[in-house]
Amino acid sequence: MTDLSRRKVMIGTATAAFAAAAASAHAASFGNPDRPPEGAINARNRQGLTDPGPRDDMLARQFPSAQDAPATDVNGMPQFWSSFNNAHKRIQNGGWAREVTQEDFAISKDISGVNMRLSAGGIREMHWHQQAEWAIMLDGKCRITTLDEEGRSSVQDVKAGDLWYFPPGLPHSLQGAGTTGAEFLIAFDSGMASEFNTLLVTDWLAHTPPEVLAANFGVPVESLKDIPVDNLWIFQGKEPGPLAAAQRASASKKGPPALPVTFSLAGSTPVRKTRSGYVQIADSRNFKISQNVAAALVTVVPGGLRELHWHPNADEWQYYIKGKGRMTVFDTGPKAMTADFNAGDIGYVKKGLGHYVQNVGNTDLIMVEVFKADHFAEVALSDWLTHTPPEMVMQTLNISAETLAQFPRDRPDIVPE
Ligand code: MN
Ligand code: MN
């Protein structure tokens, strides 16, 4: 390269750098922080905002915050959105199930989720697994049975808004009851757990020598010749009879488990309630058997906001039951990413990361927050800022005493109060 051509290159670079500096000088204001600036507000060349290439409009419209992220977002955060809506259904006679595990959703280390439907009489085969099983009923009625390590048996019926919890390793069965069957959400306390990979009673019996089975149960080999050679997993059964009769028929001399395996979360008294919504909590303090899963059922009215907060003790796995939500997650860096959620979608927030959930629809937003923890724990930003010496907060945020005095002081959880 000659001196002359090198000089030309340098001038060209300097001109481009000057143009970039001029563009960014326009940025860095309230609601539009950081350099280089992000967001449509900073795109002076509007052509750069268009999307002429391939796109699926119907899908794209579900994600306005991804298509046109707020200028406060900063890219570089792992995906924390997933969904049951596009999860593959395993359908059999009697019902179906679909799941989102860590294999599908890398961030979800603590929890894997299953959404299951059982027709009236439909049976999820007797089974067990190494993980704890927490569930919330979404529709209909379900009959659940289990046995604990002391040999105490339980048969219960649950309805929408009820929970069940099976500690790791304890055997259980599920059956759609009532006239409409059941739909529910299961959360396992491990991201790698799978509903398609459980210890099934039919598999065990089919893979044990017949003479061993006969000796085990004290019956002739011949009497077991019709047991299934393939597992059932989900199958259509007869509709279960009256609950009291089923409880009597399976009763143990040792009685029922010391701790109830079901809990009515939707029927519990809210721990927080404002004009914008309410929060109901189930953890080992009120649902004592639930030693490894804590949960909050959150209802936010249109226009309401689940206030800025974080959880000091565990990752949060979210399931959206109803309505439309928008959440931004904040991490060091800074990084911030906003995503949209509809019924059937899943969100995940790593332990300690700041977030809010805003109802951006015109119906109530109902979501459940699930934690691999023995108790629910939360720190709210407004609570912290109003219980720190005011001079500290005013100097840090450059706000007036009058403004700070208006902040909520009692951790409302859902605002406006
Ligand atoms: Mn199970
Ligand atoms: Mn949260």
Short mmCIF file of C-alpha atoms and ligand atoms in Angstrom, two decimals:
data_model
loop_
_atom_site.label_atom_id
_atom_site.label_comp_id
_atom_site.label_asym_id
_atom_site.label_seq_id
_atom_site.Cartn_x
_atom_site.Cartn_y
_atom_site.Cartn_z
CA MET A 1 0.00 0.00 0.00
CA THR A 2 1.34 3.45 -0.86
CA ASP A 3 1.28 6.28 1.66
CA LEU A 4 -1.38 7.98 -0.40
CA SER A 5 -3.83 5.06 -0.42
CA ARG A 6 -3.29 4.43 3.32
CA ARG A 7 -4.19 8.06 3.98
CA LYS A 8 -7.44 7.70 1.99
CA VAL A 9 -8.45 4.66 4.07
CA MET A 10 -7.80 6.55 7.30
CA ILE A 11 -9.94 9.47 6.20
CA GLY A 12 -12.77 7.10 5.26
CA THR A 13 -12.69 5.42 8.70
CA ALA A 14 -12.65 8.75 10.53
CA THR A 15 -15.70 9.95 8.58
CA ALA A 16 -17.67 6.79 9.46
CA ALA A 17 -16.69 7.11 13.13
CA PHE A 18 -17.81 10.73 13.20
CA ALA A 19 -21.20 9.83 11.71
CA ALA A 20 -21.69 7.09 14.35
CA ALA A 21 -20.78 9.49 17.17
CA ALA A 22 -23.28 12.06 15.88
CA ALA A 23 -26.05 9.45 15.83
CA SER A 24 -25.34 8.21 19.35
CA ALA A 25 -25.07 11.73 20.77
CA HIS A 26 -28.81 11.88 20.20
CA ALA A 27 -29.27 8.87 22.55
CA ALA A 28 -28.59 8.23 26.25
CA SER A 29 -31.59 9.83 27.89
CA PHE A 30 -34.33 8.67 30.24
CA GLY A 31 -35.84 5.50 28.76
CA ASN A 32 -33.10 5.37 26.13
CA PRO A 33 -29.84 4.58 27.95
CA ASP A 34 -26.44 3.20 26.95
CA ARG A 35 -24.17 3.23 23.96
CA PRO A 36 -24.36 1.99 21.34
CA PRO A 37 -28.06 2.71 21.53
CA GLU A 38 -30.59 -0.04 20.80
CA GLY A 39 -34.24 0.11 19.82
CA ALA A 40 -36.29 1.57 16.98
CA ILE A 41 -36.16 5.03 18.56
CA ASN A 42 -32.46 5.15 17.66
CA ALA A 43 -32.87 4.04 14.04
CA ARG A 44 -32.67 7.29 12.11
CA ASN A 45 -32.61 5.36 8.88
CA ARG A 46 -36.13 3.94 8.91
CA GLN A 47 -35.32 1.47 6.15
CA GLY A 48 -33.25 -0.44 8.69
CA LEU A 49 -36.44 -1.11 10.67
CA THR A 50 -38.21 -3.01 7.91
CA ASP A 51 -38.19 -6.78 7.59
CA PRO A 52 -38.45 -7.59 3.88
CA GLY A 53 -37.15 -11.17 4.19
CA PRO A 54 -39.08 -14.34 5.01
CA ARG A 55 -41.40 -14.18 7.98
CA ASP A 56 -44.44 -15.90 9.47
CA ASP A 57 -46.74 -13.00 10.28
CA MET A 58 -49.04 -14.94 12.60
CA LEU A 59 -46.14 -16.14 14.73
CA ALA A 60 -44.33 -12.80 14.64
CA ARG A 61 -47.41 -10.93 15.88
CA GLN A 62 -47.35 -12.96 19.10
CA PHE A 63 -43.97 -11.49 20.00
CA PRO A 64 -44.19 -7.68 19.73
CA SER A 65 -41.42 -7.25 22.32
CA ALA A 66 -39.05 -9.38 20.26
CA GLN A 67 -39.99 -7.66 16.96
CA ASP A 68 -39.71 -4.18 18.42
CA ALA A 69 -37.88 -4.35 21.74
CA PRO A 70 -37.94 -1.38 24.12
CA ALA A 71 -34.88 0.90 23.88
CA THR A 72 -34.10 -0.14 27.48
CA ASP A 73 -33.32 -3.72 26.37
CA VAL A 74 -29.70 -4.79 25.87
CA ASN A 75 -29.12 -8.00 23.95
CA GLY A 76 -27.08 -10.97 25.06
CA MET A 77 -29.28 -12.96 27.45
CA PRO A 78 -30.10 -16.65 27.03
CA GLN A 79 -33.64 -17.50 25.90
CA PHE A 80 -36.04 -17.55 28.85
CA TRP A 81 -39.26 -18.07 26.87
CA SER A 82 -40.72 -21.44 25.97
CA SER A 83 -44.18 -22.90 25.50
CA PHE A 84 -46.37 -25.96 25.59
CA ASN A 85 -48.27 -24.59 22.56
CA ASN A 86 -45.72 -26.01 20.12
CA ALA A 87 -44.57 -28.95 22.27
CA HIS A 88 -45.18 -32.35 20.66
CA LYS A 89 -48.17 -34.21 22.14
CA ARG A 90 -47.89 -37.90 22.90
CA ILE A 91 -51.48 -39.00 22.34
CA GLN A 92 -52.87 -42.37 23.43
CA ASN A 93 -56.36 -43.70 24.05
CA GLY A 94 -57.31 -42.03 27.35
CA GLY A 95 -55.33 -38.80 27.06
CA TRP A 96 -52.13 -37.08 26.09
CA ALA A 97 -49.10 -35.34 27.52
CA ARG A 98 -46.48 -32.90 26.29
CA GLU A 99 -43.41 -31.66 28.09
CA VAL A 100 -40.73 -28.99 28.11
CA THR A 101 -37.53 -30.24 29.73
CA GLN A 102 -34.03 -28.80 29.91
CA GLU A 103 -33.26 -30.67 26.70
CA ASP A 104 -35.75 -28.37 24.95
CA PHE A 105 -35.21 -25.29 27.10
CA ALA A 106 -31.56 -24.99 28.14
CA ILE A 107 -32.02 -22.42 30.91
CA SER A 108 -34.49 -24.51 32.92
CA LYS A 109 -32.05 -26.35 35.16
CA ASP A 110 -34.30 -26.65 38.21
CA ILE A 111 -37.70 -27.56 36.78
CA SER A 112 -39.17 -29.52 33.88
CA GLY A 113 -42.85 -29.12 33.03
CA VAL A 114 -45.53 -31.49 31.77
CA ASN A 115 -49.02 -30.63 30.56
CA MET A 116 -51.37 -33.63 30.65
CA ARG A 117 -54.95 -34.39 29.69
CA LEU A 118 -56.89 -37.45 30.88
CA SER A 119 -60.39 -38.26 29.60
CA ALA A 120 -63.07 -39.30 32.10
CA GLY A 121 -61.75 -42.68 33.21
CA GLY A 122 -58.42 -42.13 31.40
CA ILE A 123 -55.53 -43.45 33.49
CA ARG A 124 -51.93 -42.36 33.78
CA GLU A 125 -50.44 -45.71 34.66
CA MET A 126 -49.20 -46.53 38.19
CA HIS A 127 -45.56 -45.42 38.30
CA TRP A 128 -42.84 -43.65 40.26
CA HIS A 129 -39.67 -41.66 39.61
CA GLN A 130 -36.63 -40.21 41.34
CA GLN A 131 -37.90 -36.62 41.24
CA ALA A 132 -40.53 -34.91 43.35
CA GLU A 133 -43.79 -34.26 41.47
CA TRP A 134 -45.73 -31.02 42.06
CA ALA A 135 -48.93 -30.35 40.07
CA ILE A 136 -51.72 -27.83 39.69
CA MET A 137 -55.12 -28.78 38.27
CA LEU A 138 -56.19 -26.64 35.30
CA ASP A 139 -59.55 -28.15 34.39
CA GLY A 140 -62.00 -30.86 35.46
CA LYS A 141 -61.45 -33.40 38.18
CA CYS A 142 -58.73 -35.96 38.80
CA ARG A 143 -58.42 -38.89 41.20
CA ILE A 144 -54.92 -39.32 42.58
CA THR A 145 -53.59 -42.25 44.59
CA THR A 146 -50.28 -42.74 46.39
CA LEU A 147 -48.53 -44.74 49.10
CA ASP A 148 -45.78 -43.44 51.41
CA GLU A 149 -42.73 -45.27 52.75
CA GLU A 150 -44.59 -46.10 55.98
CA GLY A 151 -47.23 -47.94 53.95
CA ARG A 152 -49.87 -45.25 54.48
CA SER A 153 -52.21 -44.85 51.50
CA SER A 154 -54.05 -41.86 50.08
CA VAL A 155 -56.85 -41.52 47.52
CA GLN A 156 -58.06 -37.98 46.79
CA ASP A 157 -60.06 -36.08 44.18
CA VAL A 158 -58.73 -32.70 43.03
CA LYS A 159 -60.31 -29.89 40.97
CA ALA A 160 -59.09 -26.76 39.13
CA GLY A 161 -56.79 -24.69 41.36
CA ASP A 162 -55.83 -27.64 43.61
CA LEU A 163 -52.27 -28.94 44.00
CA TRP A 164 -50.74 -32.32 44.65
CA TYR A 165 -47.22 -33.25 45.70
CA PHE A 166 -45.54 -36.63 45.60
CA PRO A 167 -42.12 -36.76 47.33
CA PRO A 168 -39.31 -38.35 45.26
CA GLY A 169 -39.68 -42.08 44.75
CA LEU A 170 -43.22 -42.50 46.07
CA PRO A 171 -45.58 -44.46 43.78
CA HIS A 172 -48.76 -42.92 42.39
CA SER A 173 -51.51 -43.03 39.77
CA LEU A 174 -53.73 -40.38 38.15
CA GLN A 175 -57.17 -40.80 36.61
CA GLY A 176 -59.58 -38.40 34.93
CA ALA A 177 -62.79 -38.21 36.96
CA GLY A 178 -66.16 -36.48 36.76
CA THR A 179 -67.82 -36.07 33.38
CA THR A 180 -65.14 -33.96 31.69
CA GLY A 181 -61.90 -35.68 32.76
CA ALA A 182 -58.89 -33.64 33.82
CA GLU A 183 -56.13 -31.36 32.56
CA PHE A 184 -53.20 -30.39 34.75
CA LEU A 185 -49.66 -29.06 34.85
CA ILE A 186 -46.87 -31.07 36.47
CA ALA A 187 -43.54 -29.60 37.58
CA PHE A 188 -40.63 -31.91 38.47
CA ASP A 189 -37.82 -30.60 40.68
CA SER A 190 -35.21 -31.35 38.00
CA GLY A 191 -34.89 -29.87 34.52
CA MET A 192 -33.93 -33.26 33.11
CA ALA A 193 -36.96 -35.19 34.42
CA SER A 194 -39.29 -36.58 31.73
CA GLU A 195 -42.84 -37.92 31.83
CA PHE A 196 -41.83 -40.27 29.02
CA ASN A 197 -39.17 -41.85 31.20
CA THR A 198 -40.73 -43.06 34.46
CA LEU A 199 -40.66 -46.39 36.30
CA LEU A 200 -43.84 -48.15 35.13
CA VAL A 201 -45.41 -51.02 37.01
CA THR A 202 -46.26 -52.90 33.78
CA ASP A 203 -42.68 -52.60 32.51
CA TRP A 204 -41.33 -54.07 35.76
CA LEU A 205 -43.69 -57.02 35.80
CA ALA A 206 -43.14 -57.77 32.11
CA HIS A 207 -39.39 -57.85 32.73
CA THR A 208 -39.36 -60.12 35.78
CA PRO A 209 -39.21 -63.94 35.33
CA PRO A 210 -42.76 -65.33 35.75
CA GLU A 211 -41.77 -67.81 38.51
CA VAL A 212 -40.30 -64.92 40.50
CA LEU A 213 -43.54 -62.95 40.12
CA ALA A 214 -45.56 -65.99 41.20
CA ALA A 215 -43.38 -66.49 44.28
CA ASN A 216 -43.50 -62.79 45.08
CA PHE A 217 -47.29 -62.61 45.12
CA GLY A 218 -47.95 -66.22 46.29
CA VAL A 219 -50.09 -67.09 43.29
CA PRO A 220 -49.79 -69.71 40.51
CA VAL A 221 -47.76 -68.58 37.48
CA GLU A 222 -50.81 -69.31 35.33
CA SER A 223 -52.89 -66.61 37.04
CA LEU A 224 -50.49 -63.90 35.79
CA LYS A 225 -50.34 -65.01 32.15
CA ASP A 226 -52.46 -62.08 30.87
CA ILE A 227 -50.41 -59.20 32.31
CA PRO A 228 -49.42 -56.65 29.65
CA VAL A 229 -46.18 -57.34 27.81
CA ASP A 230 -45.96 -53.70 26.68
CA ASN A 231 -46.41 -50.78 29.03
CA LEU A 232 -49.63 -48.78 29.05
CA TRP A 233 -48.43 -45.30 30.12
CA ILE A 234 -51.83 -43.68 29.41
CA PHE A 235 -54.87 -45.85 28.73
CA GLN A 236 -58.66 -45.59 28.85
CA GLY A 237 -60.10 -47.14 32.00
CA LYS A 238 -63.51 -47.33 33.63
CA GLU A 239 -64.70 -44.15 35.30
CA PRO A 240 -63.75 -44.29 38.98
CA GLY A 241 -66.56 -44.92 41.46
CA PRO A 242 -67.40 -42.93 44.59
CA LEU A 243 -64.34 -41.55 46.43
CA ALA A 244 -65.32 -42.93 49.85
CA ALA A 245 -65.59 -46.46 48.48
CA ALA A 246 -62.18 -46.18 46.78
CA GLN A 247 -60.63 -44.88 50.01
CA ARG A 248 -62.12 -47.76 52.02
CA ALA A 249 -61.03 -50.37 49.49
CA SER A 250 -57.40 -49.17 49.54
CA ALA A 251 -57.16 -48.21 53.22
CA SER A 252 -54.03 -49.13 55.14
CA LYS A 253 -54.10 -50.20 58.81
CA LYS A 254 -51.51 -47.47 59.28
CA GLY A 255 -53.98 -44.84 58.08
CA PRO A 256 -53.37 -41.98 55.62
CA PRO A 257 -50.00 -40.22 55.17
CA ALA A 258 -49.16 -37.90 58.09
CA LEU A 259 -49.10 -34.92 55.73
CA PRO A 260 -51.91 -34.32 53.19
CA VAL A 261 -50.73 -34.74 49.58
CA THR A 262 -53.22 -32.17 48.18
CA PHE A 263 -53.81 -28.47 48.83
CA SER A 264 -56.31 -25.95 47.46
CA LEU A 265 -54.06 -23.11 46.26
CA ALA A 266 -56.85 -21.22 44.43
CA GLY A 267 -59.01 -21.52 47.55
CA SER A 268 -56.32 -20.24 49.94
CA THR A 269 -56.34 -16.76 51.48
CA PRO A 270 -54.18 -14.37 49.39
CA VAL A 271 -50.98 -13.28 51.12
CA ARG A 272 -51.15 -9.95 49.25
CA LYS A 273 -54.18 -8.27 47.72
CA THR A 274 -54.55 -4.85 46.10
CA ARG A 275 -57.04 -3.39 43.67
CA SER A 276 -54.76 -4.61 40.87
CA GLY A 277 -54.63 -8.27 41.86
CA TYR A 278 -53.53 -10.81 44.42
CA VAL A 279 -50.94 -13.46 45.23
CA GLN A 280 -51.59 -16.90 46.77
CA ILE A 281 -48.69 -19.00 48.03
CA ALA A 282 -48.19 -22.69 48.77
CA ASP A 283 -44.91 -23.91 50.24
CA SER A 284 -43.75 -26.18 53.06
CA ARG A 285 -45.12 -23.70 55.62
CA ASN A 286 -48.79 -24.26 54.66
CA PHE A 287 -48.55 -27.27 52.29
CA LYS A 288 -46.19 -29.16 54.55
CA ILE A 289 -45.43 -32.15 52.35
CA SER A 290 -44.16 -29.84 49.57
CA GLN A 291 -40.59 -29.84 50.90
CA ASN A 292 -38.87 -29.20 47.59
CA VAL A 293 -41.30 -27.01 45.63
CA ALA A 294 -42.73 -23.59 46.51
CA ALA A 295 -45.32 -21.86 44.33
CA ALA A 296 -47.25 -18.64 43.92
CA LEU A 297 -50.49 -18.24 41.99
CA VAL A 298 -50.63 -14.65 40.73
CA THR A 299 -53.68 -12.80 39.37
CA VAL A 300 -53.16 -9.35 37.79
CA VAL A 301 -56.08 -7.26 36.48
CA PRO A 302 -55.78 -5.45 33.09
CA GLY A 303 -53.32 -2.57 33.43
CA GLY A 304 -51.81 -4.03 36.59
CA LEU A 305 -48.15 -4.78 37.18
CA ARG A 306 -46.43 -7.46 39.25
CA GLU A 307 -43.91 -5.04 40.69
CA LEU A 308 -40.12 -5.08 40.09
CA HIS A 309 -38.65 -7.79 42.34
CA TRP A 310 -36.36 -10.81 42.57
CA HIS A 311 -36.13 -14.11 44.38
CA PRO A 312 -33.03 -14.62 46.55
CA ASN A 313 -33.35 -18.37 47.03
CA ALA A 314 -34.23 -20.09 43.73
CA ASP A 315 -34.81 -19.88 39.98
CA GLU A 316 -38.43 -19.09 38.99
CA TRP A 317 -40.24 -21.31 36.47
CA GLN A 318 -43.44 -19.65 35.22
CA TYR A 319 -46.52 -21.05 33.56
CA TYR A 320 -49.09 -18.69 32.06
CA ILE A 321 -52.65 -19.93 32.63
CA LYS A 322 -54.64 -17.02 31.23
CA GLY A 323 -54.23 -13.58 29.65
CA LYS A 324 -51.29 -11.74 28.11
CA GLY A 325 -48.11 -10.82 29.98
CA ARG A 326 -44.92 -8.97 29.24
CA MET A 327 -41.77 -9.52 31.29
CA THR A 328 -38.34 -7.95 31.25
CA VAL A 329 -35.49 -9.81 32.95
CA PHE A 330 -32.48 -7.78 34.15
CA ASP A 331 -28.97 -9.18 34.63
CA THR A 332 -25.44 -7.84 35.18
CA GLY A 333 -23.70 -6.35 32.17
CA PRO A 334 -26.15 -4.64 32.06
CA LYS A 335 -28.39 -6.96 30.08
CA ALA A 336 -32.16 -6.72 29.81
CA MET A 337 -34.55 -8.63 27.61
CA THR A 338 -38.31 -8.31 27.23
CA ALA A 339 -40.58 -11.16 26.14
CA ASP A 340 -44.31 -11.74 25.63
CA PHE A 341 -46.34 -14.55 27.18
CA ASN A 342 -49.74 -16.05 26.38
CA ALA A 343 -51.73 -18.93 27.87
CA GLY A 344 -49.68 -22.14 27.76
CA ASP A 345 -46.32 -20.34 27.60
CA ILE A 346 -43.42 -20.82 30.01
CA GLY A 347 -40.95 -18.29 31.43
CA TYR A 348 -37.77 -18.80 33.42
CA VAL A 349 -35.86 -16.34 35.62
CA LYS A 350 -32.52 -17.28 37.16
CA LYS A 351 -32.13 -16.87 40.92
CA GLY A 352 -31.62 -13.26 41.93
CA LEU A 353 -32.30 -11.64 38.54
CA GLY A 354 -34.65 -8.63 38.56
CA HIS A 355 -37.97 -8.82 36.73
CA TYR A 356 -41.55 -7.57 36.51
CA VAL A 357 -44.65 -8.98 34.81
CA GLN A 358 -47.12 -6.58 33.25
CA ASN A 359 -50.66 -7.45 32.21
CA VAL A 360 -50.78 -6.14 28.63
CA GLY A 361 -54.11 -7.77 27.71
CA ASN A 362 -57.73 -6.94 28.41
CA THR A 363 -58.53 -9.92 30.67
CA ASP A 364 -57.06 -10.98 34.00
CA LEU A 365 -53.53 -12.35 33.74
CA ILE A 366 -53.17 -15.57 35.74
CA MET A 367 -49.80 -17.24 36.11
CA VAL A 368 -48.11 -19.67 38.43
CA GLU A 369 -44.54 -19.24 39.67
CA VAL A 370 -42.76 -22.47 40.67
CA PHE A 371 -39.49 -22.66 42.63
CA LYS A 372 -37.27 -25.59 43.59
CA ALA A 373 -37.23 -24.50 47.22
CA ASP A 374 -38.90 -25.29 50.53
CA HIS A 375 -40.24 -21.75 50.85
CA PHE A 376 -41.27 -18.82 48.69
CA ALA A 377 -38.92 -15.81 49.03
CA GLU A 378 -38.98 -12.43 47.31
CA VAL A 379 -37.39 -8.98 47.60
CA ALA A 380 -39.35 -6.08 46.10
CA LEU A 381 -37.50 -3.06 44.73
CA SER A 382 -40.00 -0.56 46.19
CA ASP A 383 -39.67 -2.20 49.61
CA TRP A 384 -35.88 -1.88 49.52
CA LEU A 385 -35.89 1.75 48.34
CA THR A 386 -38.38 2.80 51.04
CA HIS A 387 -36.53 1.00 53.84
CA THR A 388 -33.09 2.45 53.16
CA PRO A 389 -32.10 5.90 54.55
CA PRO A 390 -33.83 8.36 52.17
CA GLU A 391 -30.68 10.43 51.65
CA MET A 392 -28.96 7.34 50.25
CA VAL A 393 -31.78 6.68 47.80
CA MET A 394 -32.26 10.32 46.78
CA GLN A 395 -28.53 10.77 46.06
CA THR A 396 -28.31 7.49 44.16
CA LEU A 397 -31.35 8.02 41.95
CA ASN A 398 -31.29 11.83 41.82
CA ILE A 399 -34.94 12.07 42.87
CA SER A 400 -36.66 14.46 45.26
CA ALA A 401 -37.92 13.64 48.76
CA GLU A 402 -41.46 14.28 47.49
CA THR A 403 -41.08 11.65 44.77
CA LEU A 404 -39.58 9.06 47.13
CA ALA A 405 -42.38 9.66 49.64
CA GLN A 406 -44.90 8.47 47.04
CA PHE A 407 -43.26 5.05 46.52
CA PRO A 408 -45.20 2.12 48.03
CA ARG A 409 -43.80 1.26 51.46
CA ASP A 410 -45.53 -2.04 52.15
CA ARG A 411 -44.53 -4.36 49.25
CA PRO A 412 -47.88 -4.46 47.47
CA ASP A 413 -46.64 -7.10 44.93
CA ILE A 414 -49.33 -5.99 42.45
CA VAL A 415 -49.62 -2.28 41.58
CA PRO A 416 -51.27 0.19 41.44
CA GLU A 417 -52.37 -0.46 45.02
MN MN B 1 -45.47 -39.11 38.22
MN MN B 2 -40.93 -13.43 40.28
#
